Amino acid sequence: MLRLELPWTEPAELAPRLFGWPGFVWLDSASSGHGQGRYSYISANPISRFRWGDGDFAEEFGGAFRAWRNRFRASVIAGGAPFQGGAIGYMSYDAAKIWMRDFRSRHPDSADDTIEFALYDTVMAFDHFERRLTIYSAGLPGPDKAPDKALAQQRIRAFAEVVEHQDDQSKEIIESSTDWSLSSDQAKYVDHVAAVREAILDGEIYQANIASLWVRKAPSQTSAFHDYLELRKQTQAPFSAFGTFAGRTLSSLSPERLVSMTSEGNVRAEPIKGTARRSTDPERDRDIARALARSEKDRAENIMIVDLLRNDLSRVCQPESVIVSRLCDLEKLPNLHHLVSTIEGQLAPACDVLDLLGAVFPGGSVTGAPKLRAMEIIDALEPAARGAFCGSFGYLGFDDACDFNIMIRTIDHLPDGDRYWSGAGLTLLSDAEAEWAEVQLKAERILSLQSPVAAIQ
């Protein structure tokens, strides 16, 4: 592994210069002041791709994915960025059937079980806290499939030229597409709340996360990217990401981590349950935060998901290593307050990162509990298969370190149009009007984008 340190440049300045490169991806800690927002990563020109889905046999996924990754191995530099190259990609929500064999969707025509990853040998790592920009490259694959120093140097130079090149090009104004239409109305969502409450009273579940779907005509890929540039400034979500893949483009403004793991096997999950709109008035904002922190409904919902994730992690972590290191902690984003908990553990020696992902995917905060029955109720009530929504986007490094978000607040750009979902966790204490208001709150920044965006040409 080679590296080159360069003068600090904001990733938002470099991303437009690299956007046109094949396989462009940006793991974007848009809120660099957030405790989880230390690192961002940009890469392009992957050396290999992996795609699963469209009828592939679920039982063959693990072997196929492990074999693909094992073709590309490299050492990493101690003390460097947590991710220095490896696989970046996403898992669609319906890919859960790989690990949850009893889950069957009633939407076979729209079900999307796609998993797509690409192998990135060269990565730009941005340390927002220390304001350090480092380019890493392993030089894979060399003539004998081993890392090649000359190839690594060549790739680093190509990325360094992008940093050193100062764009002095004109800008073209690209109008954002805003003609979103809602697939179901408030009355339908009120019916969904009633159905979930009935399932809870019948003892089937404790809670379920039910979402509404918005659709619009597909904009150009360039327009989608520049919409993302504007949205990231507004939301400043620490687990944001943008990526171009074979079947779709993803714009994820996610505030939530599904799971991360260090190369030493230290595991962390951080579910969000509890959301409130912030106020521009400081005193009112403090009152809102206090009310959320004391909310019986939101705390109960959060604690239920914490219990679910403790159980999920116990399946793959060492006995008695799973702990709750923080519970219902208040976190602030520019427009929202959240309640966030942290569950930690140590991966068991017999398990690997794929076992970890299988244990926690999809995230309990976006399904409910118990997970399988909640997913069946979600599938029965929602108008279509979720696709990328509530799947995960992230990285899996050469050293097995990983970090994946939950794709909430995510626009799924598909050939036949864009999709955006927004949901709320429903419990016995849920008020239908309040839950509908939360669904709207989580969608408003995305759906209200109207400002023309200047595109670098």
Coordinates of C-alpha atoms in Angstrom, one line a residue:
M1 CA 0.0 0.0 0.0
L2 CA 1.3 3.4 -1.0
R3 CA 0.0 6.8 0.1
L4 CA 0.4 10.5 -0.8
E5 CA -0.6 13.4 1.4
L6 CA -1.8 16.5 -0.3
P7 CA -2.9 20.0 0.9
W8 CA -6.3 20.0 2.4
T9 CA -9.2 20.4 -0.1
E10 CA -12.8 20.0 0.8
P11 CA -14.4 16.8 -0.8
A12 CA -17.3 18.9 -2.1
E13 CA -14.7 20.8 -4.2
L14 CA -13.1 17.7 -5.6
A15 CA -16.2 15.5 -6.1
P16 CA -17.5 17.5 -9.2
R17 CA -14.2 17.0 -10.9
L18 CA -14.3 13.2 -10.4
F19 CA -18.1 12.8 -10.9
G20 CA -17.7 11.8 -14.6
W21 CA -15.2 9.0 -13.9
P22 CA -16.5 5.5 -14.2
G23 CA -17.9 4.0 -11.0
F24 CA -17.7 7.3 -9.1
V25 CA -18.6 6.9 -5.4
W26 CA -18.5 9.4 -2.5
L27 CA -18.9 8.2 1.2
D28 CA -19.7 11.6 2.6
S29 CA -19.6 12.7 6.2
A30 CA -21.4 15.9 5.2
S31 CA -21.6 16.9 8.9
S32 CA -17.9 17.1 9.6
G33 CA -18.6 18.6 13.0
H34 CA -20.6 15.5 14.0
G35 CA -18.9 13.0 16.3
Q36 CA -19.3 10.3 13.6
G37 CA -18.3 12.6 10.7
R38 CA -14.6 12.4 10.8
Y39 CA -13.8 10.7 7.5
S40 CA -15.1 11.0 3.9
Y41 CA -13.9 9.0 1.0
I42 CA -14.1 9.5 -2.8
S43 CA -13.1 6.9 -5.4
A44 CA -13.7 5.9 -9.0
N45 CA -12.3 3.5 -11.7
P46 CA -13.0 0.3 -9.9
I47 CA -10.9 -2.7 -11.0
S48 CA -13.7 -5.3 -10.5
R49 CA -17.4 -5.5 -9.9
F50 CA -19.7 -7.9 -8.1
R51 CA -23.5 -8.0 -8.7
W52 CA -26.0 -10.4 -7.1
G53 CA -29.8 -10.6 -7.5
D54 CA -32.4 -11.1 -10.2
G55 CA -33.1 -14.7 -9.3
D56 CA -29.6 -15.8 -8.1
F57 CA -29.8 -18.5 -5.5
A58 CA -29.6 -17.0 -2.1
E59 CA -27.7 -20.0 -0.6
E60 CA -24.8 -19.4 -3.1
F61 CA -24.3 -15.7 -2.2
G62 CA -21.9 -16.1 0.7
G63 CA -19.5 -18.3 -1.2
A64 CA -19.6 -16.2 -4.3
F65 CA -19.0 -12.9 -2.5
R66 CA -16.1 -14.3 -0.3
A67 CA -14.4 -15.8 -3.4
W68 CA -14.7 -12.4 -5.2
R69 CA -13.2 -10.5 -2.3
N70 CA -10.4 -13.0 -1.8
R71 CA -9.1 -12.4 -5.3
F72 CA -8.1 -8.9 -4.2
R73 CA -6.1 -8.7 -1.0
A74 CA -3.7 -6.0 0.2
S75 CA -2.1 -4.8 3.4
V76 CA -3.0 -1.4 4.9
I77 CA -0.9 1.2 6.5
A78 CA -1.1 1.2 10.3
G79 CA -2.4 4.4 11.8
G80 CA -3.9 5.5 8.5
A81 CA -7.5 6.2 7.5
P82 CA -10.0 3.4 8.5
F83 CA -10.6 2.7 4.8
Q84 CA -7.7 2.6 2.4
G85 CA -9.3 0.6 -0.4
G86 CA -11.5 -2.4 -0.9
A87 CA -15.2 -2.9 -1.7
I88 CA -17.8 -0.1 -1.8
G89 CA -21.4 -0.8 -2.6
Y90 CA -24.9 -1.3 -1.5
M91 CA -27.5 -4.0 -0.5
S92 CA -31.1 -3.5 -1.4
Y93 CA -33.7 -4.0 1.3
D94 CA -35.1 -7.2 -0.3
A95 CA -31.7 -8.7 -0.3
A96 CA -32.6 -9.6 3.3
K97 CA -34.0 -12.9 1.8
I98 CA -30.4 -14.1 1.5
W99 CA -30.2 -14.4 5.3
M100 CA -33.9 -14.5 6.1
R101 CA -35.1 -17.4 4.0
D102 CA -38.7 -17.3 5.3
F103 CA -39.2 -13.7 4.1
R104 CA -41.3 -13.6 0.9
S105 CA -42.5 -10.4 -0.8
R106 CA -46.0 -10.0 -2.2
H107 CA -44.4 -7.6 -4.8
P108 CA -42.6 -10.1 -7.0
D109 CA -42.6 -7.8 -10.0
S110 CA -41.0 -4.9 -8.2
A111 CA -39.0 -6.8 -5.6
D112 CA -35.3 -5.8 -5.8
D113 CA -32.8 -8.1 -4.1
T114 CA -29.8 -6.5 -5.8
I115 CA -26.4 -6.4 -4.1
E116 CA -23.8 -4.4 -6.0
F117 CA -20.1 -3.8 -4.9
A118 CA -17.1 -2.6 -6.8
L119 CA -13.4 -3.1 -5.8
Y120 CA -11.6 0.3 -5.5
D121 CA -7.9 0.1 -5.4
T122 CA -7.3 3.8 -5.1
V123 CA -9.1 6.0 -2.6
M124 CA -9.0 9.6 -1.5
A125 CA -9.5 9.8 2.3
F126 CA -10.5 13.1 3.9
D127 CA -9.8 13.5 7.6
H128 CA -12.1 16.4 8.5
F129 CA -10.9 16.7 12.1
E130 CA -7.2 17.0 11.2
R131 CA -7.9 18.5 7.7
R132 CA -5.7 15.9 6.0
L133 CA -6.2 14.6 2.5
T134 CA -4.5 11.3 1.7
I135 CA -4.6 9.2 -1.5
Y136 CA -4.1 5.5 -1.0
S137 CA -3.4 2.8 -3.6
A138 CA -2.4 -0.8 -3.4
G139 CA -1.7 -1.3 -7.1
L140 CA -4.0 -4.2 -7.6
P141 CA -4.0 -6.3 -9.7
G142 CA -0.4 -6.5 -10.8
P143 CA 0.9 -8.8 -13.6
D144 CA 1.0 -11.7 -11.1
K145 CA -2.2 -10.6 -9.3
A146 CA -0.2 -9.2 -6.4
P147 CA 0.1 -5.5 -5.5
D148 CA 2.2 -3.6 -8.0
K149 CA 4.1 -0.5 -6.7
A150 CA 4.5 1.1 -10.1
L151 CA 0.7 0.7 -10.8
A152 CA -0.1 2.2 -7.4
Q153 CA 2.1 5.2 -8.1
Q154 CA 0.5 5.7 -11.5
R155 CA -3.0 5.6 -10.0
I156 CA -2.1 8.0 -7.2
R157 CA -0.7 10.5 -9.7
A158 CA -3.9 10.4 -11.7
F159 CA -6.0 11.3 -8.6
A160 CA -3.4 13.8 -7.5
E161 CA -3.7 15.7 -10.8
V162 CA -7.4 16.2 -10.1
V163 CA -6.5 17.8 -6.7
E164 CA -3.8 20.0 -8.3
H165 CA -5.9 21.0 -11.3
Q166 CA -7.9 24.2 -10.6
D167 CA -11.1 24.3 -12.6
D168 CA -11.7 27.6 -14.3
Q169 CA -14.7 26.5 -16.3
S170 CA -18.0 28.1 -16.9
K171 CA -21.1 26.9 -15.0
E172 CA -24.4 25.9 -16.5
I173 CA -27.6 26.2 -14.5
I174 CA -29.4 22.9 -14.1
E175 CA -33.0 23.1 -12.9
S176 CA -33.8 20.5 -10.2
S177 CA -36.8 18.3 -11.0
T178 CA -39.4 18.7 -8.2
D179 CA -42.5 17.1 -9.6
W180 CA -42.8 14.4 -6.9
S181 CA -46.1 12.6 -6.6
L182 CA -47.3 10.6 -3.5
S183 CA -48.4 7.0 -4.0
S184 CA -50.8 7.1 -1.1
D185 CA -52.4 9.8 1.0
Q186 CA -52.8 10.6 4.7
A187 CA -56.0 8.6 5.0
K188 CA -54.2 5.5 3.8
Y189 CA -51.4 6.1 6.3
V190 CA -54.0 6.4 9.1
D191 CA -55.3 3.0 8.1
H192 CA -51.8 1.6 8.3
V193 CA -51.4 2.9 11.8
A194 CA -54.6 1.2 12.8
A195 CA -53.5 -2.1 11.2
V196 CA -50.2 -2.0 13.1
R197 CA -51.9 -1.2 16.4
E198 CA -54.2 -4.2 15.8
A199 CA -51.2 -6.5 15.1
I200 CA -49.6 -5.3 18.3
L201 CA -52.8 -5.9 20.3
D202 CA -52.9 -9.4 18.7
G203 CA -49.4 -10.1 20.0
E204 CA -47.8 -10.4 16.6
I205 CA -45.3 -7.5 16.9
Y206 CA -44.2 -4.8 19.3
Q207 CA -43.6 -2.1 16.6
A208 CA -43.3 -1.7 12.8
N209 CA -41.8 1.0 10.6
I210 CA -44.3 1.9 7.8
A211 CA -43.3 4.2 5.0
S212 CA -44.9 6.2 2.2
L213 CA -43.5 6.4 -1.4
W214 CA -43.0 9.4 -3.6
V215 CA -42.1 9.1 -7.3
R216 CA -41.0 11.4 -10.1
K217 CA -39.7 11.3 -13.6
A218 CA -36.0 10.5 -13.7
P219 CA -33.7 13.5 -14.1
S220 CA -30.4 13.3 -15.8
Q221 CA -27.5 11.7 -13.8
T222 CA -25.8 15.1 -13.8
S223 CA -28.9 16.8 -12.4
A224 CA -29.2 14.0 -9.7
F225 CA -25.6 14.7 -8.6
H226 CA -26.0 18.4 -8.4
D227 CA -29.3 17.9 -6.5
Y228 CA -27.2 15.9 -4.1
L229 CA -24.6 18.6 -3.7
E230 CA -27.4 21.0 -2.7
L231 CA -29.1 18.6 -0.4
R232 CA -26.0 17.6 1.5
K233 CA -25.5 21.2 2.5
Q234 CA -29.0 21.4 3.9
T235 CA -29.1 18.1 5.7
Q236 CA -25.4 17.7 6.8
A237 CA -26.1 14.0 7.6
P238 CA -23.0 12.1 8.8
F239 CA -23.6 8.9 6.8
S240 CA -24.4 10.5 3.4
A241 CA -23.3 8.8 0.2
F242 CA -23.6 9.2 -3.6
G243 CA -22.8 6.4 -6.0
T244 CA -23.2 5.4 -9.6
F245 CA -23.9 1.7 -10.2
A246 CA -24.9 -0.5 -13.1
G247 CA -28.6 -0.5 -12.4
R248 CA -29.1 2.8 -10.5
T249 CA -27.7 5.9 -9.0
L250 CA -28.1 6.5 -5.2
S251 CA -28.3 9.8 -3.4
S252 CA -28.3 8.9 0.3
L253 CA -28.7 11.7 3.0
S254 CA -28.6 9.2 5.8
P255 CA -28.1 10.2 9.5
E256 CA -28.0 6.6 10.6
R257 CA -25.3 3.9 10.9
L258 CA -26.3 0.3 10.5
V259 CA -23.1 -1.2 11.7
S260 CA -19.3 -0.7 11.7
M261 CA -16.4 -2.9 12.5
T262 CA -12.7 -2.2 13.0
S263 CA -10.0 -4.5 11.6
E264 CA -9.7 -5.8 15.2
G265 CA -13.3 -6.9 15.2
N266 CA -14.8 -4.2 17.4
V267 CA -18.5 -3.9 16.3
R268 CA -20.8 -0.9 16.7
A269 CA -24.5 -0.5 15.8
E270 CA -26.2 2.9 16.3
P271 CA -30.0 2.9 15.7
I272 CA -32.0 6.0 15.6
K273 CA -35.5 6.1 17.0
G274 CA -37.1 9.4 17.9
T275 CA -37.2 12.5 15.7
A276 CA -38.3 16.1 16.2
R277 CA -38.1 19.2 14.1
R278 CA -35.6 21.8 15.3
S279 CA -36.5 25.5 15.9
T280 CA -34.5 28.5 14.9
D281 CA -35.3 30.0 18.3
P282 CA -32.7 28.7 20.7
E283 CA -35.0 28.5 23.7
R284 CA -37.7 26.8 21.8
D285 CA -35.1 24.4 20.3
R286 CA -34.0 23.5 23.8
D287 CA -37.6 22.8 24.8
I288 CA -38.1 20.6 21.8
A289 CA -34.9 18.6 22.6
R290 CA -36.0 18.1 26.2
A291 CA -39.4 17.0 25.2
L292 CA -38.0 14.4 22.7
A293 CA -35.5 13.1 25.3
R294 CA -38.4 12.6 27.8
S295 CA -40.9 11.2 25.3
E296 CA -42.3 7.9 26.6
K297 CA -43.3 6.8 23.1
D298 CA -39.9 7.6 21.5
R299 CA -37.8 6.2 24.3
A300 CA -39.9 2.9 24.4
E301 CA -39.5 2.6 20.6
N302 CA -35.7 3.2 20.8
I303 CA -35.3 0.7 23.7
M304 CA -37.2 -2.0 21.8
I305 CA -34.9 -1.7 18.8
V306 CA -31.8 -1.7 21.2
D307 CA -33.0 -5.0 22.5
L308 CA -33.5 -6.4 19.0
L309 CA -30.0 -5.3 18.0
R310 CA -28.5 -6.8 21.2
N311 CA -30.0 -10.1 20.2
D312 CA -28.8 -9.7 16.5
L313 CA -25.2 -9.0 17.6
S314 CA -25.2 -11.8 20.2
R315 CA -25.5 -14.2 17.3
V316 CA -22.1 -13.3 15.9
C317 CA -20.2 -11.6 18.8
Q318 CA -18.3 -13.2 21.7
P319 CA -20.4 -14.2 24.6
E320 CA -21.0 -11.4 27.1
S321 CA -19.2 -8.8 24.9
V322 CA -22.4 -7.1 23.7
I323 CA -23.1 -4.0 25.7
V324 CA -25.2 -0.9 25.4
S325 CA -22.7 2.0 25.7
R326 CA -25.3 4.8 25.3
L327 CA -29.1 4.8 25.4
C328 CA -31.4 7.3 23.9
D329 CA -28.7 10.0 23.6
L330 CA -29.8 13.2 21.9
E331 CA -28.1 14.1 18.7
K332 CA -28.6 17.3 16.7
L333 CA -28.5 17.8 12.9
P334 CA -29.2 21.2 11.3
N335 CA -33.0 20.6 11.0
L336 CA -33.7 17.6 13.2
H337 CA -33.2 16.2 16.7
H338 CA -32.7 12.4 17.0
L339 CA -32.5 9.9 19.8
V340 CA -29.6 7.5 19.1
S341 CA -28.3 4.5 21.0
T342 CA -25.1 2.6 20.7
I343 CA -24.6 -1.2 21.0
E344 CA -21.1 -2.6 20.9
G345 CA -19.5 -6.1 20.8
Q346 CA -16.5 -8.1 19.8
L347 CA -16.9 -10.3 16.7
A348 CA -16.5 -14.0 17.5
P349 CA -13.5 -15.7 16.0
A350 CA -15.6 -18.1 14.0
C351 CA -17.5 -15.3 12.2
D352 CA -16.5 -12.8 9.5
V353 CA -17.9 -9.5 8.3
L354 CA -20.4 -11.2 6.0
D355 CA -21.8 -13.0 9.1
L356 CA -22.0 -9.7 10.9
L357 CA -24.0 -8.1 8.0
G358 CA -26.3 -11.0 7.8
A359 CA -27.0 -10.8 11.5
V360 CA -28.1 -7.1 11.5
F361 CA -29.5 -6.6 8.0
P362 CA -31.9 -5.0 7.4
G363 CA -31.6 -2.6 10.4
G364 CA -34.1 -3.2 13.2
S365 CA -34.9 0.5 13.3
V366 CA -36.4 0.4 9.9
T367 CA -38.3 -2.9 10.2
G368 CA -39.6 -3.3 13.8
A369 CA -39.7 -6.2 16.2
P370 CA -39.8 -9.1 16.0
K371 CA -38.1 -8.5 12.7
L372 CA -39.5 -11.2 10.4
R373 CA -43.1 -10.6 11.3
A374 CA -42.7 -6.8 11.2
M375 CA -41.2 -7.2 7.7
E376 CA -44.2 -9.3 6.6
I377 CA -46.6 -6.6 7.8
I378 CA -44.5 -3.9 6.1
D379 CA -44.7 -5.8 2.9
A380 CA -48.5 -6.2 3.2
L381 CA -49.1 -2.5 3.9
E382 CA -46.6 -0.6 1.7
P383 CA -47.5 0.0 -2.0
A384 CA -44.3 -1.6 -3.5
A385 CA -41.1 -3.3 -2.7
R386 CA -38.7 -0.9 -1.0
G387 CA -35.8 -1.3 -3.3
A388 CA -32.7 0.5 -2.1
F389 CA -34.7 2.2 0.7
C390 CA -33.8 0.8 4.1
G391 CA -31.0 -1.2 2.5
S392 CA -27.4 -0.2 3.3
F393 CA -24.5 1.6 1.5
G394 CA -20.9 1.5 2.7
Y395 CA -17.5 0.0 2.5
L396 CA -15.6 -3.2 3.3
G397 CA -11.9 -2.7 3.5
F398 CA -8.9 -4.9 2.6
D399 CA -8.4 -5.4 6.3
D400 CA -12.1 -6.4 6.9
A401 CA -13.0 -3.1 8.5
C402 CA -16.4 -2.0 7.4
D403 CA -19.0 0.8 7.9
F404 CA -22.5 0.8 6.5
N405 CA -25.3 3.3 6.7
I406 CA -29.1 2.6 6.6
M407 CA -30.5 4.1 3.4
I408 CA -33.1 6.3 4.9
R409 CA -33.6 9.8 3.4
T410 CA -32.4 8.3 0.1
I411 CA -33.3 9.0 -3.5
D412 CA -33.2 5.8 -5.6
H413 CA -32.5 7.0 -9.2
L414 CA -33.8 4.2 -11.5
P415 CA -34.1 4.1 -15.3
D416 CA -37.9 4.4 -15.1
G417 CA -37.9 7.2 -12.5
D418 CA -36.9 8.3 -9.0
R419 CA -38.2 6.9 -5.8
Y420 CA -38.1 8.4 -2.3
W421 CA -39.6 6.8 0.8
S422 CA -40.2 8.3 4.2
G423 CA -41.5 6.4 7.2
A424 CA -42.1 6.3 11.0
G425 CA -42.0 3.7 13.7
L426 CA -45.4 2.7 14.8
T427 CA -46.2 1.4 18.3
L428 CA -49.3 1.0 20.5
L429 CA -48.7 4.6 21.7
S430 CA -48.7 6.0 18.2
D431 CA -51.0 8.9 17.3
A432 CA -51.9 8.7 13.6
E433 CA -51.8 12.4 13.0
A434 CA -48.4 12.7 14.7
E435 CA -46.9 9.8 12.8
W436 CA -48.1 11.3 9.5
A437 CA -46.5 14.6 10.5
E438 CA -43.2 12.7 11.2
V439 CA -43.3 11.1 7.7
Q440 CA -43.7 14.5 6.2
L441 CA -41.0 16.1 8.3
K442 CA -38.4 13.5 7.2
A443 CA -39.3 14.1 3.6
E444 CA -39.6 17.9 3.4
R445 CA -36.0 18.8 2.8
I446 CA -35.7 16.3 0.0
L447 CA -39.0 17.0 -1.7
S448 CA -38.8 20.8 -1.4
L449 CA -35.5 21.3 -3.3
Q450 CA -36.3 23.9 -5.9
S451 CA -33.2 26.1 -6.2
P452 CA -31.4 25.9 -9.5
V453 CA -28.0 24.3 -9.1
A454 CA -24.8 25.4 -10.8
A455 CA -23.2 22.5 -12.5
I456 CA -19.5 22.4 -13.3
Q457 CA -19.0 21.6 -16.9

